[in-house]
């Protein structure tokens, strides 16, 4: 995709959805961090179902520690890999209490040192809570980057680096939300719904599905 096509790509998505948001439910930075950490290899819908009751009780790292690992597992047992995720959430909560005064840090360097927090999770927190221009490359964005020709790469880090270079203002802060939502609901993995895509003419995907099956 050319620079002009990329600009128009985001312009149209922004026109359709001016204020895109993550579909994860949270009330503060800590709850967002926990929700994103739990969402690895799980759906936002599944995470939200599990965290509604949890977040009604737990708003801070100390409250999570008071709940304990077994108490946390009881809330998130419907989420994949819940045992290891519970262990990580308790461990990161302890570090937040011990080293950060119970607050979520606002740098990627500090975030990725937390158990269970990788670059993608850190980028989501930095973007959604702190308003930083980060590109959290999940499976949807990885697919879109390659399929559309906007940011081709063999790894999520490669795609992130390409997006960092190619996504223009004023779309940088919200671009990963538009791409996630577009990938989740329109440019789907198995059968992209090109027949109803607002940006199909800008995309370099050669096997466009132009008729609904």
mmCIF file of C-alpha atoms in Angstrom:
data_model
loop_
_atom_site.group_PDB
_atom_site.id
_atom_site.type_symbol
_atom_site.label_atom_id
_atom_site.label_comp_id
_atom_site.label_asym_id
_atom_site.label_seq_id
_atom_site.Cartn_x
_atom_site.Cartn_y
_atom_site.Cartn_z
ATOM 1 C CA UNK A 1 0.000 0.000 0.000
ATOM 2 C CA UNK A 2 1.168 3.527 -0.741
ATOM 3 C CA UNK A 3 1.280 6.327 1.817
ATOM 4 C CA UNK A 4 -1.828 7.884 0.292
ATOM 5 C CA UNK A 5 -3.686 4.566 0.425
ATOM 6 C CA UNK A 6 -2.754 4.049 4.074
ATOM 7 C CA UNK A 7 -3.971 7.533 4.945
ATOM 8 C CA UNK A 8 -7.264 6.907 3.136
ATOM 9 C CA UNK A 9 -7.577 3.474 4.773
ATOM 10 C CA UNK A 10 -7.582 4.979 8.245
ATOM 11 C CA UNK A 11 -9.556 8.053 7.202
ATOM 12 C CA UNK A 12 -12.480 5.852 6.147
ATOM 13 C CA UNK A 13 -12.332 3.670 9.259
ATOM 14 C CA UNK A 14 -12.135 6.787 11.423
ATOM 15 C CA UNK A 15 -15.113 8.311 9.651
ATOM 16 C CA UNK A 16 -17.102 5.165 10.388
ATOM 17 C CA UNK A 17 -15.929 4.886 14.018
ATOM 18 C CA UNK A 18 -14.389 8.145 15.307
ATOM 19 C CA UNK A 19 -13.561 6.905 18.822
ATOM 20 C CA UNK A 20 -12.622 3.217 18.743
ATOM 21 C CA UNK A 21 -12.095 1.472 22.068
ATOM 22 C CA UNK A 22 -10.847 -1.873 23.285
ATOM 23 C CA UNK A 23 -13.701 -4.300 23.909
ATOM 24 C CA UNK A 24 -12.183 -5.388 27.208
ATOM 25 C CA UNK A 25 -14.033 -4.037 30.245
ATOM 26 C CA UNK A 26 -12.060 -2.277 33.002
ATOM 27 C CA UNK A 27 -12.308 0.587 35.457
ATOM 28 C CA UNK A 28 -8.692 1.595 36.021
ATOM 29 C CA UNK A 29 -5.149 0.968 34.792
ATOM 30 C CA UNK A 30 -4.631 -2.068 37.015
ATOM 31 C CA UNK A 31 -7.835 -3.760 35.887
ATOM 32 C CA UNK A 32 -6.871 -3.065 32.264
ATOM 33 C CA UNK A 33 -3.462 -4.641 32.813
ATOM 34 C CA UNK A 34 -5.033 -7.736 34.349
ATOM 35 C CA UNK A 35 -7.682 -8.006 31.612
ATOM 36 C CA UNK A 36 -5.114 -7.783 28.820
ATOM 37 C CA UNK A 37 -2.858 -10.325 30.534
ATOM 38 C CA UNK A 38 -5.825 -12.694 30.816
ATOM 39 C CA UNK A 39 -6.824 -12.172 27.175
ATOM 40 C CA UNK A 40 -3.823 -14.012 25.704
ATOM 41 C CA UNK A 41 -5.200 -16.919 23.638
ATOM 42 C CA UNK A 42 -8.699 -16.016 24.807
ATOM 43 C CA UNK A 43 -11.536 -13.859 23.505
ATOM 44 C CA UNK A 44 -12.432 -10.459 24.923
ATOM 45 C CA UNK A 45 -15.988 -11.721 25.432
ATOM 46 C CA UNK A 46 -14.731 -14.647 27.523
ATOM 47 C CA UNK A 47 -12.437 -12.427 29.570
ATOM 48 C CA UNK A 48 -15.200 -9.912 30.243
ATOM 49 C CA UNK A 49 -17.532 -12.641 31.500
ATOM 50 C CA UNK A 50 -14.881 -13.786 33.950
ATOM 51 C CA UNK A 51 -13.725 -10.373 35.144
ATOM 52 C CA UNK A 52 -17.068 -8.682 35.800
ATOM 53 C CA UNK A 53 -17.483 -10.367 39.175
ATOM 54 C CA UNK A 54 -13.730 -10.258 39.821
ATOM 55 C CA UNK A 55 -13.409 -6.519 39.196
ATOM 56 C CA UNK A 56 -16.437 -5.823 41.395
ATOM 57 C CA UNK A 57 -14.250 -7.091 44.262
ATOM 58 C CA UNK A 58 -10.728 -6.260 43.078
ATOM 59 C CA UNK A 59 -9.628 -2.773 42.023
ATOM 60 C CA UNK A 60 -6.029 -2.711 43.277
ATOM 61 C CA UNK A 61 -2.987 -5.015 43.354
ATOM 62 C CA UNK A 62 -3.264 -5.324 47.135
ATOM 63 C CA UNK A 63 -6.887 -6.440 46.878
ATOM 64 C CA UNK A 64 -5.770 -9.084 44.360
ATOM 65 C CA UNK A 65 -3.135 -10.306 46.790
ATOM 66 C CA UNK A 66 -5.761 -10.425 49.541
ATOM 67 C CA UNK A 67 -7.997 -12.498 47.244
ATOM 68 C CA UNK A 68 -5.132 -14.923 46.687
ATOM 69 C CA UNK A 69 -4.244 -17.267 43.848
ATOM 70 C CA UNK A 70 -6.973 -19.798 44.597
ATOM 71 C CA UNK A 71 -9.577 -17.050 44.885
ATOM 72 C CA UNK A 72 -8.480 -15.645 41.541
ATOM 73 C CA UNK A 73 -8.591 -19.070 39.900
ATOM 74 C CA UNK A 74 -12.199 -19.474 41.004
ATOM 75 C CA UNK A 75 -13.078 -16.340 39.018
ATOM 76 C CA UNK A 76 -11.075 -17.055 35.864
ATOM 77 C CA UNK A 77 -11.342 -20.852 35.531
ATOM 78 C CA UNK A 78 -13.371 -20.452 32.313
ATOM 79 C CA UNK A 79 -10.384 -18.765 30.613
ATOM 80 C CA UNK A 80 -7.734 -20.828 28.859
ATOM 81 C CA UNK A 81 -4.439 -21.335 30.717
ATOM 82 C CA UNK A 82 -6.060 -19.953 33.869
ATOM 83 C CA UNK A 83 -3.614 -21.677 36.228
ATOM 84 C CA UNK A 84 -0.506 -20.032 34.801
ATOM 85 C CA UNK A 85 -2.339 -16.738 34.293
ATOM 86 C CA UNK A 86 -3.452 -16.676 37.924
ATOM 87 C CA UNK A 87 0.114 -17.280 39.063
ATOM 88 C CA UNK A 88 1.363 -14.424 36.855
ATOM 89 C CA UNK A 89 -1.341 -11.989 37.985
ATOM 90 C CA UNK A 90 -0.550 -12.630 41.646
ATOM 91 C CA UNK A 91 3.184 -12.252 40.958
ATOM 92 C CA UNK A 92 2.807 -9.014 38.983
ATOM 93 C CA UNK A 93 0.482 -7.643 41.663
ATOM 94 C CA UNK A 94 3.154 -8.290 44.288
ATOM 95 C CA UNK A 95 5.749 -6.452 42.196
ATOM 96 C CA UNK A 96 3.399 -3.499 41.686
ATOM 97 C CA UNK A 97 2.905 -3.263 45.457
ATOM 98 C CA UNK A 98 6.588 -3.754 46.323
ATOM 99 C CA UNK A 99 8.234 -1.692 43.594
ATOM 100 C CA UNK A 100 5.672 0.727 42.166
ATOM 101 C CA UNK A 101 3.560 1.830 45.113
ATOM 102 C CA UNK A 102 0.613 -0.170 43.816
ATOM 103 C CA UNK A 103 0.512 1.845 40.591
ATOM 104 C CA UNK A 104 0.831 0.616 37.002
ATOM 105 C CA UNK A 105 4.038 2.021 35.440
ATOM 106 C CA UNK A 106 3.797 4.085 32.269
ATOM 107 C CA UNK A 107 6.849 2.768 30.422
ATOM 108 C CA UNK A 108 7.201 -0.326 28.275
ATOM 109 C CA UNK A 109 10.501 -1.170 29.935
ATOM 110 C CA UNK A 110 8.872 -1.438 33.364
ATOM 111 C CA UNK A 111 5.737 -3.197 32.119
ATOM 112 C CA UNK A 112 7.490 -6.010 30.254
ATOM 113 C CA UNK A 113 9.413 -6.892 33.427
ATOM 114 C CA UNK A 114 6.112 -7.940 35.032
ATOM 115 C CA UNK A 115 5.289 -11.681 34.935
ATOM 116 C CA UNK A 116 2.982 -12.565 32.041
ATOM 117 C CA UNK A 117 3.317 -9.130 30.416
ATOM 118 C CA UNK A 118 4.838 -9.153 26.951
ATOM 119 C CA UNK A 119 5.331 -6.372 24.464
ATOM 120 C CA UNK A 120 1.788 -6.598 23.092
ATOM 121 C CA UNK A 121 0.180 -6.392 26.541
ATOM 122 C CA UNK A 122 2.420 -3.469 27.473
ATOM 123 C CA UNK A 123 1.514 -1.657 24.262
ATOM 124 C CA UNK A 124 -2.211 -2.066 24.926
ATOM 125 C CA UNK A 125 -1.896 -0.603 28.419
ATOM 126 C CA UNK A 126 0.297 2.275 27.232
ATOM 127 C CA UNK A 127 -2.159 3.069 24.446
ATOM 128 C CA UNK A 128 -5.522 2.574 26.130
ATOM 129 C CA UNK A 129 -4.698 4.058 29.531
ATOM 130 C CA UNK A 130 -1.772 6.405 28.999
ATOM 131 C CA UNK A 131 -2.685 7.548 25.471
ATOM 132 C CA UNK A 132 0.680 6.668 23.958
ATOM 133 C CA UNK A 133 1.047 5.978 20.231
ATOM 134 C CA UNK A 134 1.789 2.268 20.383
ATOM 135 C CA UNK A 135 0.920 -0.582 18.032
ATOM 136 C CA UNK A 136 -0.203 -3.710 19.840
ATOM 137 C CA UNK A 137 0.124 -6.426 17.190
ATOM 138 C CA UNK A 138 -2.274 -9.272 17.911
ATOM 139 C CA UNK A 139 -3.375 -11.973 15.456
ATOM 140 C CA UNK A 140 -5.830 -9.600 13.749
ATOM 141 C CA UNK A 141 -3.286 -6.837 13.173
ATOM 142 C CA UNK A 142 -0.629 -9.335 12.086
ATOM 143 C CA UNK A 143 -3.078 -10.712 9.509
ATOM 144 C CA UNK A 144 -4.212 -7.287 8.300
ATOM 145 C CA UNK A 145 -0.697 -5.917 8.067
ATOM 146 C CA UNK A 146 0.288 -8.751 5.757
ATOM 147 C CA UNK A 147 -2.981 -9.259 3.888
ATOM 148 C CA UNK A 148 -3.562 -5.613 2.998
ATOM 149 C CA UNK A 149 0.065 -4.919 2.175
ATOM 150 C CA UNK A 150 0.209 -2.119 4.729
ATOM 151 C CA UNK A 151 2.869 -3.699 6.924
ATOM 152 C CA UNK A 152 4.205 -7.040 5.790
ATOM 153 C CA UNK A 153 6.350 -8.963 8.235
ATOM 154 C CA UNK A 154 7.166 -12.493 9.324
ATOM 155 C CA UNK A 155 6.756 -11.760 13.032
ATOM 156 C CA UNK A 156 4.563 -9.443 15.141
ATOM 157 C CA UNK A 157 7.653 -7.350 15.919
ATOM 158 C CA UNK A 158 8.343 -6.905 12.195
ATOM 159 C CA UNK A 159 4.760 -5.804 11.571
ATOM 160 C CA UNK A 160 4.889 -3.428 14.541
ATOM 161 C CA UNK A 161 8.071 -1.826 13.203
ATOM 162 C CA UNK A 162 6.478 -1.337 9.782
ATOM 163 C CA UNK A 163 3.341 0.210 11.295
ATOM 164 C CA UNK A 164 5.517 2.499 13.407
ATOM 165 C CA UNK A 165 7.059 3.839 10.213
ATOM 166 C CA UNK A 166 4.022 3.899 7.953
ATOM 167 C CA UNK A 167 0.914 4.934 9.954
ATOM 168 C CA UNK A 168 0.449 8.710 9.634
ATOM 169 C CA UNK A 169 -1.033 11.319 11.937
ATOM 170 C CA UNK A 170 -3.743 11.926 13.026
ATOM 171 C CA UNK A 171 -4.444 8.174 13.120
ATOM 172 C CA UNK A 172 -1.482 6.806 15.063
ATOM 173 C CA UNK A 173 -2.997 6.626 18.544
ATOM 174 C CA UNK A 174 -6.168 4.785 17.515
ATOM 175 C CA UNK A 175 -4.892 2.843 14.508
ATOM 176 C CA UNK A 176 -4.488 -0.490 16.258
ATOM 177 C CA UNK A 177 -8.087 -0.332 17.520
ATOM 178 C CA UNK A 178 -9.416 0.225 14.013
ATOM 179 C CA UNK A 179 -7.319 -2.650 12.698
ATOM 180 C CA UNK A 180 -8.370 -5.052 15.471
ATOM 181 C CA UNK A 181 -12.065 -4.285 15.030
ATOM 182 C CA UNK A 182 -11.784 -4.484 11.233
ATOM 183 C CA UNK A 183 -9.996 -7.817 11.484
ATOM 184 C CA UNK A 184 -12.443 -9.183 14.033
ATOM 185 C CA UNK A 185 -15.650 -8.270 12.232
ATOM 186 C CA UNK A 186 -14.874 -7.716 8.520
ATOM 187 C CA UNK A 187 -11.427 -8.900 7.396
ATOM 188 C CA UNK A 188 -11.863 -12.262 9.087
ATOM 189 C CA UNK A 189 -9.214 -14.951 9.086
ATOM 190 C CA UNK A 190 -10.890 -17.665 7.035
ATOM 191 C CA UNK A 191 -13.197 -15.664 4.796
ATOM 192 C CA UNK A 192 -12.631 -11.901 4.591
ATOM 193 C CA UNK A 193 -15.944 -10.184 3.903
ATOM 194 C CA UNK A 194 -14.584 -7.988 1.139
ATOM 195 C CA UNK A 195 -18.062 -7.464 -0.288
ATOM 196 C CA UNK A 196 -18.905 -5.184 2.629
ATOM 197 C CA UNK A 197 -15.440 -3.771 3.322
ATOM 198 C CA UNK A 198 -15.120 0.011 3.197
ATOM 199 C CA UNK A 199 -11.436 -0.162 2.258
ATOM 200 C CA UNK A 200 -11.374 -3.140 -0.138
ATOM 201 C CA UNK A 201 -10.290 -0.975 -3.076
ATOM 202 C CA UNK A 202 -7.181 0.136 -1.141
ATOM 203 C CA UNK A 203 -6.112 -3.356 -0.130
ATOM 204 C CA UNK A 204 -3.531 -5.350 -2.097
ATOM 205 C CA UNK A 205 -5.016 -8.752 -1.188
ATOM 206 C CA UNK A 206 -5.310 -10.648 -4.463
ATOM 207 C CA UNK A 207 -7.930 -13.226 -3.453
ATOM 208 C CA UNK A 208 -10.696 -10.799 -2.544
ATOM 209 C CA UNK A 209 -14.049 -12.409 -1.726
ATOM 210 C CA UNK A 210 -16.382 -10.013 -3.483
ATOM 211 C CA UNK A 211 -19.594 -12.014 -3.169
ATOM 212 C CA UNK A 212 -21.216 -13.311 -0.014
ATOM 213 C CA UNK A 213 -21.310 -17.100 0.004
#
